[in-house]
PDB file of C-alpha atoms in Angstrom:
ATOM      1  CA  MET A 139     -11.517 -36.595  26.183  1.00 77.00           C
ATOM      2  CA  LYS A 140     -14.344 -35.130  28.273  1.00 79.00           C
ATOM      3  CA  MET A 141     -12.000 -34.806  31.281  1.00 77.00           C
ATOM      4  CA  PHE A 142      -9.469 -32.799  29.247  1.00 78.00           C
ATOM      5  CA  LYS A 143     -12.138 -30.483  27.822  1.00 81.00           C
ATOM      6  CA  ASP A 144     -14.546 -30.010  30.728  1.00 81.00           C
ATOM      7  CA  HIS A 145     -12.292 -30.198  33.775  1.00 77.00           C
ATOM      8  CA  LEU A 146      -8.781 -29.356  32.618  1.00 75.00           C
ATOM      9  CA  HIS A 147      -9.924 -26.920  29.886  1.00 80.00           C
ATOM     10  CA  LEU A 148      -7.396 -28.252  27.395  1.00 80.00           C
ATOM     11  CA  PRO A 149      -8.148 -28.315  23.675  1.00 81.00           C
ATOM     12  CA  VAL A 150      -7.220 -31.889  22.778  1.00 84.00           C
ATOM     13  CA  THR A 151      -7.557 -33.378  19.315  1.00 86.00           C
ATOM     14  CA  LYS A 152      -8.166 -37.109  19.079  1.00 88.00           C
ATOM     15  CA  ILE A 153      -6.754 -38.819  16.008  1.00 91.00           C
ATOM     16  CA  ASP A 154      -7.912 -42.344  15.210  1.00 92.00           C
ATOM     17  CA  ASP A 155      -5.105 -43.998  13.276  1.00 92.00           C
ATOM     18  CA  SER A 156      -6.040 -47.502  14.394  1.00 91.00           C
ATOM     19  CA  ALA A 157      -6.539 -48.975  10.914  1.00 93.00           C
ATOM     20  CA  ARG A 158      -3.044 -48.018   9.729  1.00 94.00           C
ATOM     21  CA  LEU A 159      -1.457 -48.994  13.031  1.00 92.00           C
ATOM     22  CA  LEU A 160      -3.128 -52.392  13.158  1.00 93.00           C
ATOM     23  CA  GLY A 161      -2.045 -52.974   9.564  1.00 94.00           C
ATOM     24  CA  LYS A 162       1.555 -52.446  10.653  1.00 94.00           C
ATOM     25  CA  LEU A 163       1.139 -54.608  13.766  1.00 94.00           C
ATOM     26  CA  LYS A 164      -0.423 -57.568  11.966  1.00 95.00           C
ATOM     27  CA  GLY A 165       1.722 -60.624  12.649  1.00 94.00           C
ATOM     28  CA  VAL A 166       4.066 -58.812  15.091  1.00 94.00           C
ATOM     29  CA  THR A 167       4.246 -60.836  18.304  1.00 92.00           C
ATOM     30  CA  ASP A 168       7.370 -59.597  20.100  1.00 90.00           C
ATOM     31  CA  PRO A 169       6.411 -56.902  22.688  1.00 87.00           C
ATOM     32  CA  GLU A 170       9.542 -54.840  22.032  1.00 84.00           C
ATOM     33  CA  LYS A 171       8.921 -54.886  18.267  1.00 89.00           C
ATOM     34  CA  LYS A 172       5.333 -53.807  18.949  1.00 89.00           C
ATOM     35  CA  ARG A 173       6.622 -50.860  21.025  1.00 85.00           C
ATOM     36  CA  LYS A 174       9.025 -49.814  18.251  1.00 85.00           C
ATOM     37  CA  CYS A 175       6.322 -50.081  15.589  1.00 89.00           C
ATOM     38  CA  ILE A 176       3.863 -48.058  17.678  1.00 88.00           C
ATOM     39  CA  GLY A 177       6.523 -45.449  18.487  1.00 84.00           C
ATOM     40  CA  ALA A 178       7.352 -45.011  14.796  1.00 85.00           C
ATOM     41  CA  GLN A 179       3.665 -44.642  13.930  1.00 89.00           C
ATOM     42  CA  PHE A 180       3.204 -42.191  16.815  1.00 85.00           C
ATOM     43  CA  ILE A 181       5.901 -39.965  15.262  1.00 84.00           C
ATOM     44  CA  GLU A 182       4.402 -40.362  11.772  1.00 88.00           C
ATOM     45  CA  VAL A 183       0.961 -39.228  12.983  1.00 90.00           C
ATOM     46  CA  PHE A 184       2.532 -36.244  14.763  1.00 85.00           C
ATOM     47  CA  LYS A 185       4.297 -35.220  11.543  1.00 86.00           C
ATOM     48  CA  GLU A 186       1.051 -35.398   9.589  1.00 91.00           C
ATOM     49  CA  TYR A 187      -0.926 -33.487  12.207  1.00 90.00           C
ATOM     50  CA  LYS A 188       1.785 -30.834  12.572  1.00 89.00           C
ATOM     51  CA  ASN A 189       1.648 -30.253   8.814  1.00 90.00           C
ATOM     52  CA  GLU A 190      -2.164 -30.099   8.921  1.00 93.00           C
ATOM     53  CA  VAL A 191      -2.108 -27.502  11.724  1.00 92.00           C
ATOM     54  CA  GLU A 192       0.488 -25.433   9.882  1.00 93.00           C
ATOM     55  CA  LYS A 193      -1.541 -25.559   6.674  1.00 95.00           C
ATOM     56  CA  LYS A 194      -4.787 -24.508   8.459  1.00 94.00           C
ATOM     57  CA  THR A 195      -3.318 -21.772  10.663  1.00 94.00           C
ATOM     58  CA  GLY A 196      -0.217 -20.610   8.843  1.00 95.00           C
ATOM     59  CA  VAL A 197       1.674 -21.146  12.095  1.00 93.00           C
ATOM     60  CA  ARG A 198       4.184 -23.929  12.559  1.00 89.00           C
ATOM     61  CA  PRO A 199       3.775 -25.681  15.934  1.00 88.00           C
ATOM     62  CA  LYS A 200       7.010 -25.286  17.899  1.00 87.00           C
ATOM     63  CA  PHE A 201       6.555 -27.432  20.986  1.00 86.00           C
ATOM     64  CA  LEU A 202       5.633 -30.995  21.819  1.00 83.00           C
ATOM     65  CA  VAL A 203       4.668 -31.429  25.465  1.00 84.00           C
ATOM     66  CA  GLN A 204       4.869 -34.978  26.786  1.00 83.00           C
ATOM     67  CA  GLY A 205       4.032 -36.584  30.098  1.00 83.00           C
ATOM     68  CA  THR A 206       7.279 -38.504  30.349  1.00 83.00           C
ATOM     69  CA  LEU A 207       7.911 -39.648  33.922  1.00 84.00           C
ATOM     70  CA  TYR A 208      11.165 -40.656  35.561  1.00 83.00           C
ATOM     71  CA  PRO A 209      10.357 -44.403  35.505  1.00 80.00           C
ATOM     72  CA  ASP A 210      10.099 -44.128  31.685  1.00 77.00           C
ATOM     73  CA  VAL A 211      13.599 -42.662  31.632  1.00 77.00           C
ATOM     74  CA  ILE A 212      15.000 -45.309  33.999  1.00 76.00           C
ATOM     75  CA  GLU A 213      13.541 -48.128  31.909  1.00 72.00           C
ATOM     76  CA  SER A 214      14.802 -46.761  28.601  1.00 70.00           C
ATOM     77  CA  CYS A 215      18.079 -44.893  29.044  1.00 65.00           C
ATOM     78  CA  PRO A 216      21.621 -45.465  30.277  1.00 63.00           C
ATOM     79  CA  PRO A 217      22.427 -44.222  33.786  1.00 62.00           C
ATOM     80  CA  PRO A 218      23.308 -40.491  33.820  1.00 63.00           C
ATOM     81  CA  GLY A 219      27.051 -39.882  33.732  1.00 66.00           C
ATOM     82  CA  SER A 220      27.783 -43.508  32.817  1.00 67.00           C
ATOM     83  CA  ASP A 221      29.184 -42.685  29.370  1.00 67.00           C
ATOM     84  CA  GLN A 222      27.192 -45.647  28.089  1.00 65.00           C
ATOM     85  CA  LYS A 223      25.518 -45.177  24.744  1.00 57.00           C
ATOM     86  CA  HIS A 224      22.871 -47.779  25.582  1.00 54.00           C
ATOM     87  CA  SER A 225      21.554 -49.297  28.765  1.00 54.00           C
ATOM     88  CA  HIS A 226      20.238 -52.740  29.275  1.00 55.00           C
ATOM     89  CA  THR A 227      16.820 -51.529  28.239  1.00 54.00           C
ATOM     90  CA  ILE A 228      13.997 -52.849  30.350  1.00 53.00           C
ATOM     91  CA  LYS A 229      11.587 -51.690  27.677  1.00 54.00           C
ATOM     92  CA  SER A 230      11.585 -48.902  25.153  1.00 54.00           C
ATOM     93  CA  HIS A 231       9.292 -45.909  25.384  1.00 50.00           C
ATOM     94  CA  HIS A 232       8.111 -43.916  22.386  1.00 48.00           C
ATOM     95  CA  ASN A 233       8.496 -40.742  24.437  1.00 53.00           C
ATOM     96  CA  VAL A 234      12.071 -41.284  25.658  1.00 55.00           C
ATOM     97  CA  GLY A 235      15.234 -40.710  23.705  1.00 54.00           C
ATOM     98  CA  GLY A 236      14.382 -37.579  21.812  1.00 52.00           C
ATOM     99  CA  LEU A 237      12.515 -36.852  18.634  1.00 62.00           C
ATOM    100  CA  PRO A 238      13.636 -37.111  15.024  1.00 71.00           C
ATOM    101  CA  LYS A 239      15.205 -33.761  14.080  1.00 72.00           C
ATOM    102  CA  GLU A 240      12.986 -33.413  11.012  1.00 71.00           C
ATOM    103  CA  LEU A 241       9.933 -33.279  13.280  1.00 73.00           C
ATOM    104  CA  GLY A 242      11.011 -29.750  14.199  1.00 77.00           C
ATOM    105  CA  PHE A 243       9.544 -29.620  17.704  1.00 80.00           C
ATOM    106  CA  GLU A 244      11.167 -28.433  20.865  1.00 84.00           C
ATOM    107  CA  LEU A 245      10.433 -31.146  23.394  1.00 82.00           C
ATOM    108  CA  VAL A 246       8.928 -30.026  26.713  1.00 88.00           C
ATOM    109  CA  GLU A 247       8.763 -32.643  29.491  1.00 88.00           C
ATOM    110  CA  PRO A 248       7.848 -30.883  32.740  1.00 92.00           C
ATOM    111  CA  LEU A 249       7.337 -34.139  34.676  1.00 92.00           C
ATOM    112  CA  ARG A 250      10.422 -36.015  33.417  1.00 89.00           C
ATOM    113  CA  MET A 251      12.200 -36.131  36.786  1.00 91.00           C
ATOM    114  CA  LEU A 252       9.130 -37.065  38.843  1.00 93.00           C
ATOM    115  CA  PHE A 253       7.780 -40.434  39.949  1.00 91.00           C
ATOM    116  CA  LYS A 254       4.081 -41.308  39.607  1.00 87.00           C
ATOM    117  CA  ASP A 255       3.297 -40.630  43.269  1.00 89.00           C
ATOM    118  CA  GLU A 256       4.901 -37.176  42.993  1.00 94.00           C
ATOM    119  CA  VAL A 257       2.887 -36.403  39.855  1.00 92.00           C
ATOM    120  CA  ARG A 258      -0.308 -37.393  41.657  1.00 90.00           C
ATOM    121  CA  LYS A 259       0.557 -35.061  44.567  1.00 94.00           C
ATOM    122  CA  LEU A 260       1.228 -32.256  42.088  1.00 94.00           C
ATOM    123  CA  GLY A 261      -2.132 -32.957  40.434  1.00 91.00           C
ATOM    124  CA  LEU A 262      -3.888 -32.622  43.801  1.00 93.00           C
ATOM    125  CA  LEU A 263      -2.185 -29.261  44.398  1.00 94.00           C
ATOM    126  CA  MET A 264      -3.380 -28.131  40.972  1.00 90.00           C
ATOM    127  CA  GLU A 265      -6.924 -29.307  41.763  1.00 89.00           C
ATOM    128  CA  VAL A 266      -6.987 -31.868  38.965  1.00 87.00           C
ATOM    129  CA  PRO A 267     -10.103 -34.052  39.399  1.00 87.00           C
ATOM    130  CA  GLN A 268      -9.540 -37.081  41.652  1.00 87.00           C
ATOM    131  CA  ALA A 269     -10.836 -39.471  38.977  1.00 83.00           C
ATOM    132  CA  PHE A 270      -8.004 -38.342  36.694  1.00 84.00           C
ATOM    133  CA  ILE A 271      -5.334 -38.461  39.401  1.00 87.00           C
ATOM    134  CA  SER A 272      -6.258 -41.900  40.707  1.00 86.00           C
ATOM    135  CA  ARG A 273      -6.588 -43.494  37.264  1.00 85.00           C
ATOM    136  CA  HIS A 274      -4.213 -46.416  36.869  1.00 83.00           C
ATOM    137  CA  PRO A 275      -1.345 -45.928  34.411  1.00 79.00           C
ATOM    138  CA  PHE A 276      -2.022 -47.167  30.889  1.00 75.00           C
ATOM    139  CA  PRO A 277       0.880 -48.219  28.675  1.00 71.00           C
ATOM    140  CA  GLY A 278       1.808 -45.896  25.821  1.00 69.00           C
ATOM    141  CA  PRO A 279       1.648 -48.793  23.353  1.00 74.00           C
ATOM    142  CA  GLY A 280      -1.847 -49.469  24.653  1.00 80.00           C
ATOM    143  CA  LEU A 281      -3.502 -52.825  24.451  1.00 84.00           C
ATOM    144  CA  ALA A 282      -0.915 -54.109  21.959  1.00 86.00           C
ATOM    145  CA  VAL A 283       1.453 -55.018  24.797  1.00 84.00           C
ATOM    146  CA  ARG A 284      -1.350 -56.462  26.904  1.00 87.00           C
ATOM    147  CA  VAL A 285      -2.132 -58.918  24.119  1.00 90.00           C
ATOM    148  CA  LEU A 286       0.583 -61.545  24.115  1.00 90.00           C
ATOM    149  CA  GLY A 287       1.023 -62.611  20.525  1.00 90.00           C
ATOM    150  CA  ASP A 288      -0.592 -61.069  17.468  1.00 93.00           C
ATOM    151  CA  VAL A 289      -2.798 -58.131  18.432  1.00 91.00           C
ATOM    152  CA  CYS A 290      -4.687 -58.669  15.163  1.00 91.00           C
ATOM    153  CA  ALA A 291      -5.699 -62.234  16.067  1.00 89.00           C
ATOM    154  CA  PRO A 292      -9.478 -62.696  15.790  1.00 89.00           C
ATOM    155  CA  ASP A 293     -11.308 -61.020  18.678  1.00 89.00           C
ATOM    156  CA  ALA A 294      -8.061 -60.297  20.600  1.00 91.00           C
ATOM    157  CA  LEU A 295      -8.703 -56.557  21.064  1.00 91.00           C
ATOM    158  CA  ASP A 296     -12.440 -56.900  21.695  1.00 92.00           C
ATOM    159  CA  THR A 297     -11.763 -59.640  24.254  1.00 92.00           C
ATOM    160  CA  ILE A 298      -9.045 -57.721  26.131  1.00 91.00           C
ATOM    161  CA  ARG A 299     -11.190 -54.560  26.252  1.00 91.00           C
ATOM    162  CA  MET A 300     -14.145 -56.494  27.660  1.00 94.00           C
ATOM    163  CA  VAL A 301     -12.076 -58.473  30.176  1.00 92.00           C
ATOM    164  CA  ASP A 302     -10.158 -55.395  31.325  1.00 91.00           C
ATOM    165  CA  GLU A 303     -13.410 -53.488  31.893  1.00 93.00           C
ATOM    166  CA  ILE A 304     -14.864 -56.392  33.899  1.00 95.00           C
ATOM    167  CA  TYR A 305     -11.673 -56.717  35.951  1.00 93.00           C
ATOM    168  CA  ILE A 306     -11.286 -52.994  36.691  1.00 93.00           C
ATOM    169  CA  ASN A 307     -14.970 -52.684  37.615  1.00 95.00           C
ATOM    170  CA  ALA A 308     -14.643 -55.706  39.932  1.00 96.00           C
ATOM    171  CA  ILE A 309     -11.737 -54.177  41.868  1.00 96.00           C
ATOM    172  CA  LYS A 310     -13.594 -50.854  42.040  1.00 95.00           C
ATOM    173  CA  ASP A 311     -16.725 -52.623  43.347  1.00 97.00           C
ATOM    174  CA  ALA A 312     -14.570 -54.376  45.966  1.00 97.00           C
ATOM    175  CA  GLY A 313     -13.141 -51.016  47.091  1.00 96.00           C
ATOM    176  CA  LEU A 314      -9.624 -52.015  46.014  1.00 95.00           C
ATOM    177  CA  TYR A 315      -8.972 -49.779  42.992  1.00 93.00           C
ATOM    178  CA  ASP A 316      -7.330 -46.948  44.946  1.00 89.00           C
ATOM    179  CA  LYS A 317      -5.333 -49.397  47.069  1.00 91.00           C
ATOM    180  CA  ILE A 318      -3.713 -51.056  44.060  1.00 89.00           C
ATOM    181  CA  TRP A 319      -1.029 -49.081  42.198  1.00 83.00           C
ATOM    182  CA  GLN A 320      -1.717 -50.636  38.803  1.00 85.00           C
ATOM    183  CA  ALA A 321      -3.976 -53.462  37.701  1.00 87.00           C
ATOM    184  CA  PHE A 322      -4.808 -54.766  34.259  1.00 85.00           C
ATOM    185  CA  ALA A 323      -5.878 -57.838  32.349  1.00 88.00           C
ATOM    186  CA  GLY A 324      -3.743 -59.593  29.761  1.00 87.00           C
ATOM    187  CA  PHE A 325      -4.724 -61.652  26.727  1.00 87.00           C
ATOM    188  CA  LEU A 326      -2.946 -64.991  26.434  1.00 84.00           C
ATOM    189  CA  PRO A 327      -3.076 -66.693  23.027  1.00 76.00           C
ATOM    190  CA  ILE A 328      -4.106 -70.101  24.356  1.00 77.00           C
TER     191      ILE A 328
END
């Protein structure tokens, strides 16, 4: 949050909906079902916040800007011009496939046709801080897909947070962080 405010000068609001989300994820073990559940909750929180902003300001938000990248599109959608209604989805993305019409936002995705390396180059041209540019990608569904099994299992989230921090710090200390495209720890229910 500090990076957005202090370096990118963007007014970002953080909404902690973890209690409701974890309530919906309890007992869900299939990664694709987790993604769908998280995507639905993501939309629900946006609806609530949009209504809150409209109530406070008297202005209805018109746009939703997302950082969708081309790999998200490839993994989630049928090939362009294929006339297929569905692809063999690699994995779903909450930010691919449009928004429910009742949300009432015009979707803006300025990076949709770019790969991660191209986005990083663009960030350098825009003088985005290096720490932000070189940060490894983090999945939209968060730690839920890095915990195999029930994300609500005792200590699962605390354990994965701790292990991931240890692992990421170890590769940074070894001078490998910027040489590895993406690294993360996973929680195995064994």
